[in-house]
Short mmCIF file of C-alpha atoms in Angstrom, two decimals:
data_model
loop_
_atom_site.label_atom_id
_atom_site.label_comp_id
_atom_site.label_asym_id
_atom_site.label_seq_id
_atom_site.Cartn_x
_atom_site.Cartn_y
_atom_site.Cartn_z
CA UNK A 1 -3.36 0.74 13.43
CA UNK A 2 -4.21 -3.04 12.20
CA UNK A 3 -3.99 -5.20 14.69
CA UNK A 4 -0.19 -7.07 15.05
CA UNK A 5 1.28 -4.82 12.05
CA UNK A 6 4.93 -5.64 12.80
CA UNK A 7 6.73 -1.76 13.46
CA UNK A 8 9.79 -3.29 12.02
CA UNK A 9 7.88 -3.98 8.68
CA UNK A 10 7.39 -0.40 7.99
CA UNK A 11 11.27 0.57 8.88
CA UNK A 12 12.41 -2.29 6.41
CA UNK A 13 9.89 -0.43 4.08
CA UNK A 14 11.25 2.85 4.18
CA UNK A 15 15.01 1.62 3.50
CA UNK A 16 14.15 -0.54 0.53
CA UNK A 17 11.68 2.30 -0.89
CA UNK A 18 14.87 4.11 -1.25
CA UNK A 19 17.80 1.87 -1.74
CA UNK A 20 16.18 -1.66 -3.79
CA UNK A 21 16.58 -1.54 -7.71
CA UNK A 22 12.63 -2.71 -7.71
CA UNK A 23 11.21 0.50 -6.13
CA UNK A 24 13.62 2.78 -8.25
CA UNK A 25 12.49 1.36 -11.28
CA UNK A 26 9.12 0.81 -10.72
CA UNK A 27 9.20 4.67 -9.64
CA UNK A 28 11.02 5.49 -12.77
CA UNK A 29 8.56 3.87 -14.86
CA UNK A 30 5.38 5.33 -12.98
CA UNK A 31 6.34 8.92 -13.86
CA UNK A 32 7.57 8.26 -17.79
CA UNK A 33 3.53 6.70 -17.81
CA UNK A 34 2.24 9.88 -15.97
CA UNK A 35 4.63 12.07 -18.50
CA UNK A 36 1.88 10.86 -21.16
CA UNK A 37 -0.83 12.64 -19.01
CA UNK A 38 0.94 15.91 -19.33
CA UNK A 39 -1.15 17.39 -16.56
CA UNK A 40 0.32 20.95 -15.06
CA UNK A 41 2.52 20.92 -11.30
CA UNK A 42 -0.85 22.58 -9.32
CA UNK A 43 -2.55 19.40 -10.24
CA UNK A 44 -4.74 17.77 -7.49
CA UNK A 45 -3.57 13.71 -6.40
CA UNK A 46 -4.66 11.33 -4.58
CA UNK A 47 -1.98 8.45 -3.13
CA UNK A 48 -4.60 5.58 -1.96
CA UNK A 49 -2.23 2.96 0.29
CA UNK A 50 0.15 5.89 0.12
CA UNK A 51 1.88 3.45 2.79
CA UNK A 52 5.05 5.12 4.32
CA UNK A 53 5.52 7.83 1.91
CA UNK A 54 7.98 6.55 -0.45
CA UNK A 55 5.91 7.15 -3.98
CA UNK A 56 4.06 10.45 -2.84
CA UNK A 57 7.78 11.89 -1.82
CA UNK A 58 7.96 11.52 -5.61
CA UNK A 59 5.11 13.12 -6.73
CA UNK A 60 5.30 15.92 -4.34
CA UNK A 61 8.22 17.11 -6.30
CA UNK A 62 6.14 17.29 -9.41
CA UNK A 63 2.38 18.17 -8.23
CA UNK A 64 1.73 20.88 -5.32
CA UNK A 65 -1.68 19.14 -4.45
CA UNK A 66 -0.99 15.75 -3.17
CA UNK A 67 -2.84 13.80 -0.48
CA UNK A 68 -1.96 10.44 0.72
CA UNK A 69 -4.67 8.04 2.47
CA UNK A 70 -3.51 4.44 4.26
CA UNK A 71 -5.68 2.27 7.07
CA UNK A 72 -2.38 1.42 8.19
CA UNK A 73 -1.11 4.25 11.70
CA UNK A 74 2.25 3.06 11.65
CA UNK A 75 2.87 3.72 8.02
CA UNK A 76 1.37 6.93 8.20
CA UNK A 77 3.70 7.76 11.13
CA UNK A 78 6.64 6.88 8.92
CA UNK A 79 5.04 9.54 6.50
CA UNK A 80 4.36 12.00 8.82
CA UNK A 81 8.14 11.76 9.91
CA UNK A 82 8.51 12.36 6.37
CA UNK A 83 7.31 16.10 6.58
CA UNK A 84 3.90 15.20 4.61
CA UNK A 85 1.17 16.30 6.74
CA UNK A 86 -1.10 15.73 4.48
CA UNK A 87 -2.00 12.30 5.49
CA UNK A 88 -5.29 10.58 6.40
CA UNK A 89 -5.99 7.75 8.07
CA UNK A 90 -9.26 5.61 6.04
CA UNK A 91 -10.67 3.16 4.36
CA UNK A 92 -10.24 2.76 0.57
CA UNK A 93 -13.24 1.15 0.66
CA UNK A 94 -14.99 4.97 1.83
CA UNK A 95 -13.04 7.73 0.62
CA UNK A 96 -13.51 10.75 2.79
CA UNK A 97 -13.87 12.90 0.09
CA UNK A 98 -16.40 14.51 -2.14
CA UNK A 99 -17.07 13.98 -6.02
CA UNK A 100 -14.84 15.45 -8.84
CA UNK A 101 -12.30 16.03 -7.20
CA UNK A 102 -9.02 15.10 -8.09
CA UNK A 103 -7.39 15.09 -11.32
CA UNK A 104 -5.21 11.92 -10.71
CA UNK A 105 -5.52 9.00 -8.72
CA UNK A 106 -2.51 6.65 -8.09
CA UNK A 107 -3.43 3.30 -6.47
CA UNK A 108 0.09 1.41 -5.92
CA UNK A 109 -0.49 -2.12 -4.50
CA UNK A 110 -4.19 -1.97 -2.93
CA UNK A 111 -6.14 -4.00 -5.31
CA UNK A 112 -4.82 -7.24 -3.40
CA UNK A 113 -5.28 -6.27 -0.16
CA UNK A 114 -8.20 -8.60 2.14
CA UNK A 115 -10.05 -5.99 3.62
CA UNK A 116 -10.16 -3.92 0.36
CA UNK A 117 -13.55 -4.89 -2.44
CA UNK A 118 -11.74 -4.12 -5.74
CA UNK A 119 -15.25 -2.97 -6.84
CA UNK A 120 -16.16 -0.94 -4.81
CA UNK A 121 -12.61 0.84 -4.41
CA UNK A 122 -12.72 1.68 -7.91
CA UNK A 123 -15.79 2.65 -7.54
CA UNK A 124 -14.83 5.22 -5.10
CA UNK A 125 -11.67 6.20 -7.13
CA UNK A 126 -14.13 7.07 -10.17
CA UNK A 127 -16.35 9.00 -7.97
CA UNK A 128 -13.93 11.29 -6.26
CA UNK A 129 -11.90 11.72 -9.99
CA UNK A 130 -12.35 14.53 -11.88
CA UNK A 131 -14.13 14.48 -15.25
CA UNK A 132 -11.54 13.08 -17.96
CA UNK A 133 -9.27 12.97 -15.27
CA UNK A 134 -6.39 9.96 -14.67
CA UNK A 135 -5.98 7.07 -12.69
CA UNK A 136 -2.79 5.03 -12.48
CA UNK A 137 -3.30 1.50 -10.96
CA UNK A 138 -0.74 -1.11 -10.04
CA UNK A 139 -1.46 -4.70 -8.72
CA UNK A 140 -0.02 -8.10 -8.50
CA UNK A 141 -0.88 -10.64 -11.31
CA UNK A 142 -1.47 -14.53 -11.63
CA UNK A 143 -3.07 -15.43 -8.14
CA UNK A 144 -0.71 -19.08 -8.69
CA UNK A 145 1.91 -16.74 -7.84
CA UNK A 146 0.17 -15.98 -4.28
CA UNK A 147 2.76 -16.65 -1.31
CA UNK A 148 3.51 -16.68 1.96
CA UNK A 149 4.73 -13.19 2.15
CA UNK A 150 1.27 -11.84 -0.11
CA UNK A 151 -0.71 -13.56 3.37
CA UNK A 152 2.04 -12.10 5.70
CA UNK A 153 0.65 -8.76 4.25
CA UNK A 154 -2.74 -9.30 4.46
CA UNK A 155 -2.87 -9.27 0.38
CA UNK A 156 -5.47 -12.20 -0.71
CA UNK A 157 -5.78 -11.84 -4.56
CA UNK A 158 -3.99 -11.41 -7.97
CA UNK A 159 -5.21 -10.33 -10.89
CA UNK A 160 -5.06 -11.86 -14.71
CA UNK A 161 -4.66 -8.65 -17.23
CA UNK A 162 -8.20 -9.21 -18.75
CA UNK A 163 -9.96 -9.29 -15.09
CA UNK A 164 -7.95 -6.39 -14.29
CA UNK A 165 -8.81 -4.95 -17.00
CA UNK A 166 -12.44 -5.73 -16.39
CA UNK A 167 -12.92 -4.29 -13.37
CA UNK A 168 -11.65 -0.79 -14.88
CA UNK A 169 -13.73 -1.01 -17.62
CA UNK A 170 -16.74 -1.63 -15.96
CA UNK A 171 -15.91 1.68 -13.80
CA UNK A 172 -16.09 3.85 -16.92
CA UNK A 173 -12.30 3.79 -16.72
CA UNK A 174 -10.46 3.86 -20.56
CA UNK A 175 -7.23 2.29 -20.55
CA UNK A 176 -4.38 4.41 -22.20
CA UNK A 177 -1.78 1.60 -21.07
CA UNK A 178 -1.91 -1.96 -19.65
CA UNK A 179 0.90 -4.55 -19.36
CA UNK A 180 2.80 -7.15 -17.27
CA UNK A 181 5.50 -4.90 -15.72
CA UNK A 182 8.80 -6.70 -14.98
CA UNK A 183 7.46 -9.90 -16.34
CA UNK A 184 9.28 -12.37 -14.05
CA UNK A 185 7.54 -10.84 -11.04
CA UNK A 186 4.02 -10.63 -12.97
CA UNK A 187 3.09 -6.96 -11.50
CA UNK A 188 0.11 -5.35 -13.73
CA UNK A 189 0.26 -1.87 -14.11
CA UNK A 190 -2.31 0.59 -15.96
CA UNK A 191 -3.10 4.10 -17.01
CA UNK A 192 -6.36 4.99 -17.46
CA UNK A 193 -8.91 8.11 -18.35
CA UNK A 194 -11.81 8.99 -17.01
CA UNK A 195 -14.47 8.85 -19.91
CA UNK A 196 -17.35 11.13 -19.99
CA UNK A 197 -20.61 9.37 -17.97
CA UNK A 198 -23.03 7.91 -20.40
CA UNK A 199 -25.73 10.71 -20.95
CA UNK A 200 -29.54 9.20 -20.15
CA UNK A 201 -32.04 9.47 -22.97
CA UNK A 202 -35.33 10.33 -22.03
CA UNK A 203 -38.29 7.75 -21.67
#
């Protein structure tokens, strides 16, 4: 549990993951981006900052492997309540799992956060990712546009497109979609595949 998390935060979460027009179509346009994938239902996810369940409900009905990770108890509680058991409690910045092994990774809203290193996160996410496998990535953009209510939830950056961007690359990530989503509320949101590691030529 982080330390003064407000409970009532998480509630409010839950009813506007299901009711607001932003979370609907933000949800709606998440899956038409994973339609391009066109991986199979047994496919194996990840939900990093799967938060109180809202998105992974979603993909649950689509893909039998899902497995959500937060640092956060009380949002995992929410979860749990949810009927997802497959929940862990841990540090994006240390995924507690081995190599290759996922064929998507969905990272809604963790970029920003303080206590995350946007390197070394996607670092992790390329490690534990299958071979031409997918990642989908969402973050806040323009970090002018940083508020009180980014600080109230412990989220201490925005991203430009090219530095998002950037940071993927660098990660051996290729993008098959990038954009300003909803541009009067400047999120970023990107698709990418895994490419194939560089081979090593000898001496």
């Amino acid at each position: 549990m982080k330390i003064g998390e407000p409970k009532n935060q998480w509630q409010a979460m839950v009813e506007c993951e299901e009711k607001l027009w932003w979370y609907r179509a933000l949800h709606g346009f998440l899956f038409r981006l994973l339609d391009r994938t066109g991986l199979p239902p047994e496919t194996r996810v990840l939900d990093i900052g799967c938060g109180t369940g809202g998105f992974m409900k979603l993909l649950r009905e689509r893909y039998t492997g899902v497995v959500g990770l937060d640092l956060s108890w009380l949002g995992l509680t929410h979860t749990r309540s949810r009927g997802f058991p497959s929940v862990l409690m841990a540090d994006a910045n240390r995924l507690p799992f081995p190599d290759n092994c996922f064929d998507l990774v969905v990272c809604i809203d963790v970029l920003e956060e303080k206590q995350v290193d946007p390197v070394r996160l996607l670092r992790e996410i390329r490690r534990v990712s299958k071979p031409e496998g997918f990642v989908l990535l969402q973050a806040s953009a323009f970090q002018w546009l940083l508020s009180r209510h980014d600080l109230a939830v412990e989220a201490s950056r925005r991203f430009t497109r090219p530095q998002f961007e950037g940071l993927a690359v660098d990660q051996q990530l290729a993008p098959l979609y990038s954009s300003y989503l909803f541009t009067a509320l400047f999120p970023l949101l990107a698709l990418w595949k895994l490419l194939h590691p560089p081979r090593i030529k000898p001496g």
